[in-house]
CSV table of C-alpha atoms in Angstrom, one decimal:
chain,number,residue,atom,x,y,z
A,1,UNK,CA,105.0,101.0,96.9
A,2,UNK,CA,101.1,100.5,97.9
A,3,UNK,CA,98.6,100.0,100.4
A,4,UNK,CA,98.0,96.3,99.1
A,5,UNK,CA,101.6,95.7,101.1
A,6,UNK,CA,103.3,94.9,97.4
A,7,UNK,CA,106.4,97.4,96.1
A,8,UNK,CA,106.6,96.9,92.6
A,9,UNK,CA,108.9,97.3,89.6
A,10,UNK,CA,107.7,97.8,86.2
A,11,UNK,CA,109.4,98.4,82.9
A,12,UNK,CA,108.5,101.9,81.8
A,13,UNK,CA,108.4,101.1,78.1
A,14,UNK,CA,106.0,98.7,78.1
A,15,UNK,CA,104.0,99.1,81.7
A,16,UNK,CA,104.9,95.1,82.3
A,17,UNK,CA,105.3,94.3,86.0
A,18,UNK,CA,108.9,92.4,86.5
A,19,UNK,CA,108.7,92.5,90.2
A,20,UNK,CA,106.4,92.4,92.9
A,21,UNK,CA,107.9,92.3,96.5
A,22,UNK,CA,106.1,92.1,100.3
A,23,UNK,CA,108.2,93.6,103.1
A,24,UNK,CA,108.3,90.8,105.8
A,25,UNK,CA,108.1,93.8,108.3
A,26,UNK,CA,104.4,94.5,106.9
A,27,UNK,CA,103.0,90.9,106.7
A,28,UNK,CA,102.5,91.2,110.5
A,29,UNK,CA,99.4,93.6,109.6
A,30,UNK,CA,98.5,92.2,106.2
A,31,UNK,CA,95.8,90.3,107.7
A,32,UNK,CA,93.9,93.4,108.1
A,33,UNK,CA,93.5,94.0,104.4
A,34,UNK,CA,90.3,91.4,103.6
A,35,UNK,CA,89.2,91.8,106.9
A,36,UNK,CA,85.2,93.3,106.2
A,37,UNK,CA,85.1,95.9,108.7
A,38,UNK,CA,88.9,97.3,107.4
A,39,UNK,CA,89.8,100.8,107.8
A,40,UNK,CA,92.3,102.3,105.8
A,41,UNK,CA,96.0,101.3,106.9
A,42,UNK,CA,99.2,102.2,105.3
A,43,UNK,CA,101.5,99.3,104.2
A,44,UNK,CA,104.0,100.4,101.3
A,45,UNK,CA,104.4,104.0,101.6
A,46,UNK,CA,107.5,105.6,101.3
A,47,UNK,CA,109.6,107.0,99.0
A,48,UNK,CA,111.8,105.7,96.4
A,49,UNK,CA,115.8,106.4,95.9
A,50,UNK,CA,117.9,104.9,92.5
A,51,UNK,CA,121.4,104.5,92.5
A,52,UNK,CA,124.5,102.8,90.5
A,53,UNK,CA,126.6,101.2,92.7
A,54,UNK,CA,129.3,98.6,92.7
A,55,UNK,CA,128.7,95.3,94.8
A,56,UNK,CA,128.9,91.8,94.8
A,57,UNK,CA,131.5,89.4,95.9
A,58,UNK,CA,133.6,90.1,92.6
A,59,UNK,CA,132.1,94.3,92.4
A,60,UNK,CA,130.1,95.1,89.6
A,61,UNK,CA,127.9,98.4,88.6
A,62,UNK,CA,124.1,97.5,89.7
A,63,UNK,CA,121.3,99.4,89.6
A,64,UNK,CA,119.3,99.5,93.1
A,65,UNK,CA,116.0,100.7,94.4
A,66,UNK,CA,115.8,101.7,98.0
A,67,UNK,CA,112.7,102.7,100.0
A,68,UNK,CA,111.3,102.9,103.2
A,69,UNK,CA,107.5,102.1,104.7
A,70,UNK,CA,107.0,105.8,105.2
A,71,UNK,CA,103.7,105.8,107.5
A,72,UNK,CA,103.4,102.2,106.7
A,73,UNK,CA,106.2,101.3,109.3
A,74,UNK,CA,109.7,101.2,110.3
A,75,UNK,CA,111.9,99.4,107.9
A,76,UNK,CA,114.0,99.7,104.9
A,77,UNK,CA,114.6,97.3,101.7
A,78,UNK,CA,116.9,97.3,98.8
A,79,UNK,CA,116.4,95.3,95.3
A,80,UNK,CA,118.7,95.3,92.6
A,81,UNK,CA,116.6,96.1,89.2
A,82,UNK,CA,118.0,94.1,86.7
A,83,UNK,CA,118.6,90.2,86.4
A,84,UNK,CA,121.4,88.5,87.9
A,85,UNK,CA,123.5,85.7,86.5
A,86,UNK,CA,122.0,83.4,84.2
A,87,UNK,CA,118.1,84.8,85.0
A,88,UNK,CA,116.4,87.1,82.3
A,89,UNK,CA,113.9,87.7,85.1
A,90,UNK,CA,113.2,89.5,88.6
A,91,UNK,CA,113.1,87.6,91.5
A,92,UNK,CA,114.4,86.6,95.0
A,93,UNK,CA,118.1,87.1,94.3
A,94,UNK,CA,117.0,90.5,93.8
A,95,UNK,CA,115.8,91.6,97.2
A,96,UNK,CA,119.6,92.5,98.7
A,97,UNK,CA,118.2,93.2,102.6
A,98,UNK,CA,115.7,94.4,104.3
A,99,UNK,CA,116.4,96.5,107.9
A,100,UNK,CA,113.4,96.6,110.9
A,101,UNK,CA,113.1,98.8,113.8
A,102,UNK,CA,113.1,97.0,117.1
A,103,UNK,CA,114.1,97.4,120.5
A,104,UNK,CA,117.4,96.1,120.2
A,105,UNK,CA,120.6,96.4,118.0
A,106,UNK,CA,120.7,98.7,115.1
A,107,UNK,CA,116.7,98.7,114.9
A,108,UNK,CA,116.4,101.7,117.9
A,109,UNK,CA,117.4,104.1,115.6
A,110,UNK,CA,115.2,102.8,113.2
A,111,UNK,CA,111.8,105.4,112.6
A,112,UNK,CA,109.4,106.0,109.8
A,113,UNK,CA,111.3,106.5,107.0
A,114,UNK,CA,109.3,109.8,105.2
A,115,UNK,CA,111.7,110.4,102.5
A,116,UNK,CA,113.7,109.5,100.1
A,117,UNK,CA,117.3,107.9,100.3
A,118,UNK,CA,120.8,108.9,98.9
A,119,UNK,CA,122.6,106.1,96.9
A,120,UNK,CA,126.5,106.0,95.6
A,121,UNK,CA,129.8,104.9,96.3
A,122,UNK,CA,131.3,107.3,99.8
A,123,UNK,CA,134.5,109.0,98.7
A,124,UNK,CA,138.1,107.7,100.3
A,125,UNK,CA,136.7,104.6,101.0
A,126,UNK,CA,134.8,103.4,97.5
A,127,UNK,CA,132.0,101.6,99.7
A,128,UNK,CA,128.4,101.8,97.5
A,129,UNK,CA,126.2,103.0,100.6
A,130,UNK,CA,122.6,103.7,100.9
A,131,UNK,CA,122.2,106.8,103.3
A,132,UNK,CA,119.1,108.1,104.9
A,133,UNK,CA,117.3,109.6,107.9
A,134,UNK,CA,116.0,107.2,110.8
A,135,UNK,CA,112.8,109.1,110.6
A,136,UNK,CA,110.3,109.8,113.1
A,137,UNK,CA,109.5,108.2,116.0
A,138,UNK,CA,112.8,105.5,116.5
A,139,UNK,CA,112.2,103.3,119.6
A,140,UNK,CA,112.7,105.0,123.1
A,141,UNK,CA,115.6,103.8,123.9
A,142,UNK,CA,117.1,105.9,121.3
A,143,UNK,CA,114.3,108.8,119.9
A,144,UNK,CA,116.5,111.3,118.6
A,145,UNK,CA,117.7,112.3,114.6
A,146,UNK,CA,120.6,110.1,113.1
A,147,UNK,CA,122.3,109.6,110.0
A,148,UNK,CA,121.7,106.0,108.9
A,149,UNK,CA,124.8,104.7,106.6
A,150,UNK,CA,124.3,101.0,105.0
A,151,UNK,CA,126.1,98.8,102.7
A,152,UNK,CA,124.4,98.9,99.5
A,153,UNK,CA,125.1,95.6,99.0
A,154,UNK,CA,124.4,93.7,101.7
A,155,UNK,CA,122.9,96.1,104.4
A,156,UNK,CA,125.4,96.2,106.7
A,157,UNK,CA,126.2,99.1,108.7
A,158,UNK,CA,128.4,101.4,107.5
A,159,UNK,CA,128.3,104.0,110.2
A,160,UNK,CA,125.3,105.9,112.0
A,161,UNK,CA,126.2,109.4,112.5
A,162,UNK,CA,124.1,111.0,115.6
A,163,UNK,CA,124.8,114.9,116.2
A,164,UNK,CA,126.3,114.8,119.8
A,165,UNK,CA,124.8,118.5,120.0
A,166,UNK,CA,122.5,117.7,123.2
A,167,UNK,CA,120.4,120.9,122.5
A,168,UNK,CA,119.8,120.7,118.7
A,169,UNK,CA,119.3,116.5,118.6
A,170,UNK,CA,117.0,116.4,122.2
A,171,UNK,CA,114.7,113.8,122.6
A,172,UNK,CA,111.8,113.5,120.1
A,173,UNK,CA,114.0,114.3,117.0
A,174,UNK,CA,114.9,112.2,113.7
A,175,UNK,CA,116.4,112.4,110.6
A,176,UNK,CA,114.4,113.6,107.3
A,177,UNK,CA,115.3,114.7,104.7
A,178,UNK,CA,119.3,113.6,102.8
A,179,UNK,CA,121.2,115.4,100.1
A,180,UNK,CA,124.8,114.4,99.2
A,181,UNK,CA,127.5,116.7,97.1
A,182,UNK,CA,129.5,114.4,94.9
A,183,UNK,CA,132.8,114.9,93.3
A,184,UNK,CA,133.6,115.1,89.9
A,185,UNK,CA,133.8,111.0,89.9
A,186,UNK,CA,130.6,110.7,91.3
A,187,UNK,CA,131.2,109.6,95.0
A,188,UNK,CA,129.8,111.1,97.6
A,189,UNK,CA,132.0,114.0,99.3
A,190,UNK,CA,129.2,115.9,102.1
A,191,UNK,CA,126.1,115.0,103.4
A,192,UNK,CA,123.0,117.7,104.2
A,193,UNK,CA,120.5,116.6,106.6
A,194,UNK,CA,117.0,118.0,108.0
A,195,UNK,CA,115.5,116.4,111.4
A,196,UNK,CA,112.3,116.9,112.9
A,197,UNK,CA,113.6,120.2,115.1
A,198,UNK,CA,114.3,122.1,111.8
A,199,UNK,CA,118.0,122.0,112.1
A,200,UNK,CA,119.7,121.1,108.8
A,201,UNK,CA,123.5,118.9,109.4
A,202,UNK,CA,126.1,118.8,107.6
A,203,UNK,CA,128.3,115.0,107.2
A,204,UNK,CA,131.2,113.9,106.6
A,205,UNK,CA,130.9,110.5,105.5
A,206,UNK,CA,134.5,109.5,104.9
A,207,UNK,CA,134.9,110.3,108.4
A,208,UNK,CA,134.7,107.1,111.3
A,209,UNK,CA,131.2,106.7,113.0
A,210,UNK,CA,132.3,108.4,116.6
A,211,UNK,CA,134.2,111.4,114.1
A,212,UNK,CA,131.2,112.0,111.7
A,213,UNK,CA,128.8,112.6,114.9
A,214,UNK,CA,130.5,114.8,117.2
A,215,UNK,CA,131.9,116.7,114.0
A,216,UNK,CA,128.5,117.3,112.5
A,217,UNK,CA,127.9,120.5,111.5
A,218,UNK,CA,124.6,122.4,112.4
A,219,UNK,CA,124.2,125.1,109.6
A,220,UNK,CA,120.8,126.6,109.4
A,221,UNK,CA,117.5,126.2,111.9
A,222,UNK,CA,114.4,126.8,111.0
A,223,UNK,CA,112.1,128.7,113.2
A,224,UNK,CA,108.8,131.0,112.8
A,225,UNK,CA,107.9,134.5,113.3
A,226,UNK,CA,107.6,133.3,116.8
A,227,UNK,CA,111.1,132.2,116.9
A,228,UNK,CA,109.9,128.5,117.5
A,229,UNK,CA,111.8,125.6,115.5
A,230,UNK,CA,110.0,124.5,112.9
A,231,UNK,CA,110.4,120.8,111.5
A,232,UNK,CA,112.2,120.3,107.8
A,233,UNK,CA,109.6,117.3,106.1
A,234,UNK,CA,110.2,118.5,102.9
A,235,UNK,CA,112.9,117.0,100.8
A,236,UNK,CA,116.5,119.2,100.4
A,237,UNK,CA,118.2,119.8,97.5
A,238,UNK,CA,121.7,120.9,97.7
A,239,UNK,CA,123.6,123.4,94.3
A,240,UNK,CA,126.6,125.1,93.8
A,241,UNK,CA,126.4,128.8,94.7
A,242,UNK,CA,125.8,130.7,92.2
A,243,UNK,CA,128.9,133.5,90.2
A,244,UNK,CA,131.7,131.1,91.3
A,245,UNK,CA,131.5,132.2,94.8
A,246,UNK,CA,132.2,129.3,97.3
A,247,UNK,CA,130.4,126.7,99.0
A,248,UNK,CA,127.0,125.5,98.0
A,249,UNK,CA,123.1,126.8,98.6
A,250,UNK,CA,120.4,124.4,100.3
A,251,UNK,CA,116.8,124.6,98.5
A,252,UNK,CA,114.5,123.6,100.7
A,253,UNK,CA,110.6,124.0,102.2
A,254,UNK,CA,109.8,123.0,105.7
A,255,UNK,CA,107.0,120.9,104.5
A,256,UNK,CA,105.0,120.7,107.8
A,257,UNK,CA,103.6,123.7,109.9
């Protein structure tokens, strides 16, 4: 992504542009950009997640690219990387969707996306899913840390998974930072998740939507030698604990102070 309002795909052998792509949720303020007295606006500015998944109306394995606007603004795209059919190049038919916050629907949960996305096909079920947090600052009428679930394919919702914990997911929260644990086929078994309060979540994504928010699992808070939550930013990264004992170890670094 940029701050000229393009995202962009380029081959990394030869440094060739295939794609260049203008989220319709930041043409709105693209005007801005040869305006003479312009001062500096983000546009394009969140990171990138790859994934293989399998979609399409008869499944095949695609390679996607998600992202979200980061401080640029509230929305989330998808584009399959390769060419489709009969094309040997990059074009429409590979933008898959594009999601916008608003004040209605499924765009109140909808913040600035900070960080990356999680991409993969959810155990059980086989669905390919792109998984993030709503990020910061999701419309008023909802304001508070979610787990945002989507069909890779078409953008769909999947499930949004909100912590029913009334203490640990208060007003003022979202969703950072995602890390899944995969099985030994690849599909996505757990889901860790940092919010804005510095609580870290644990998911069950094969679960239904009401199942995987009242049963989500607050494991770790982070607070400071004043005992005061601190907020999780930075990105997660989830291992196997180490000498075979069980259960897993969350890396992480708060990322904001």
């Amino acid at each position: 992504g940029s701050n000229d309002g393009m995202y962009r795909l380029v081959n990394a052998l030869t440094g060739v542009e295939r794609l260049a792509y203008m989220p319709y949720s930041v043409l709105t303020d693209i005007n801005k950009l040869p305006n003479y007295n312009y001062a500096h606006q983000y546009y394009v500015d969140g990171p990138s997640g790859f994934g293989h998944v399998k979609i399409g109306s008869t499944p095949a394995w695609r390679n996607i690219v998600v992202s979200g606007l980061g401080a640029g603004g509230k929305a989330i795209f998808a584009i399959d990387t390769a060419p489709t059919g009969t094309n040997t190049t990059l074009g429409t038919t590979n933008v898959l969707w594009e999601k916008s916050g608003s004040a209605i629907g499924d765009g109140i949960y909808l913040g600035n996306i900070m960080n990356k996305p999680i991409i993969g096909m959810i155990h059980d079920s086989s669905k390919p899913a792109v998984i993030v947090g709503n990020g910061i600052n999701s419309h008023a009428f909802h304001n508070r840390a979610s787990l945002l679930v989507y069909n890779a394919g078409n953008g769909n919702r999947i499930k949004f998974c909100t912590p029913t914990d009334a203490a640990g997911n208060a007003a003022g929260n979202g969703m950072t930072s995602v890390s899944a644990v995969r099985d030994s086929d690849g599909e996505i078994v757990l889901v860790y998740a940092a919010d804005y309060l510095g609580n870290i979540w644990r998911f069950d994504v094969a679960e239904s939507e009401s199942n995987c928010s009242s049963n989500a699992v607050k494991v770790f808070t982070a607070k400071n030698s004043s005992g005061a939550n601190q907020a999780i930013t930075g990105e997660l990264t989830v291992i196997k604990a180490p000498n075979n004992l069980p259960g897993y170890m969350i890396l992480f670094g708060t990322g904001r102070y």
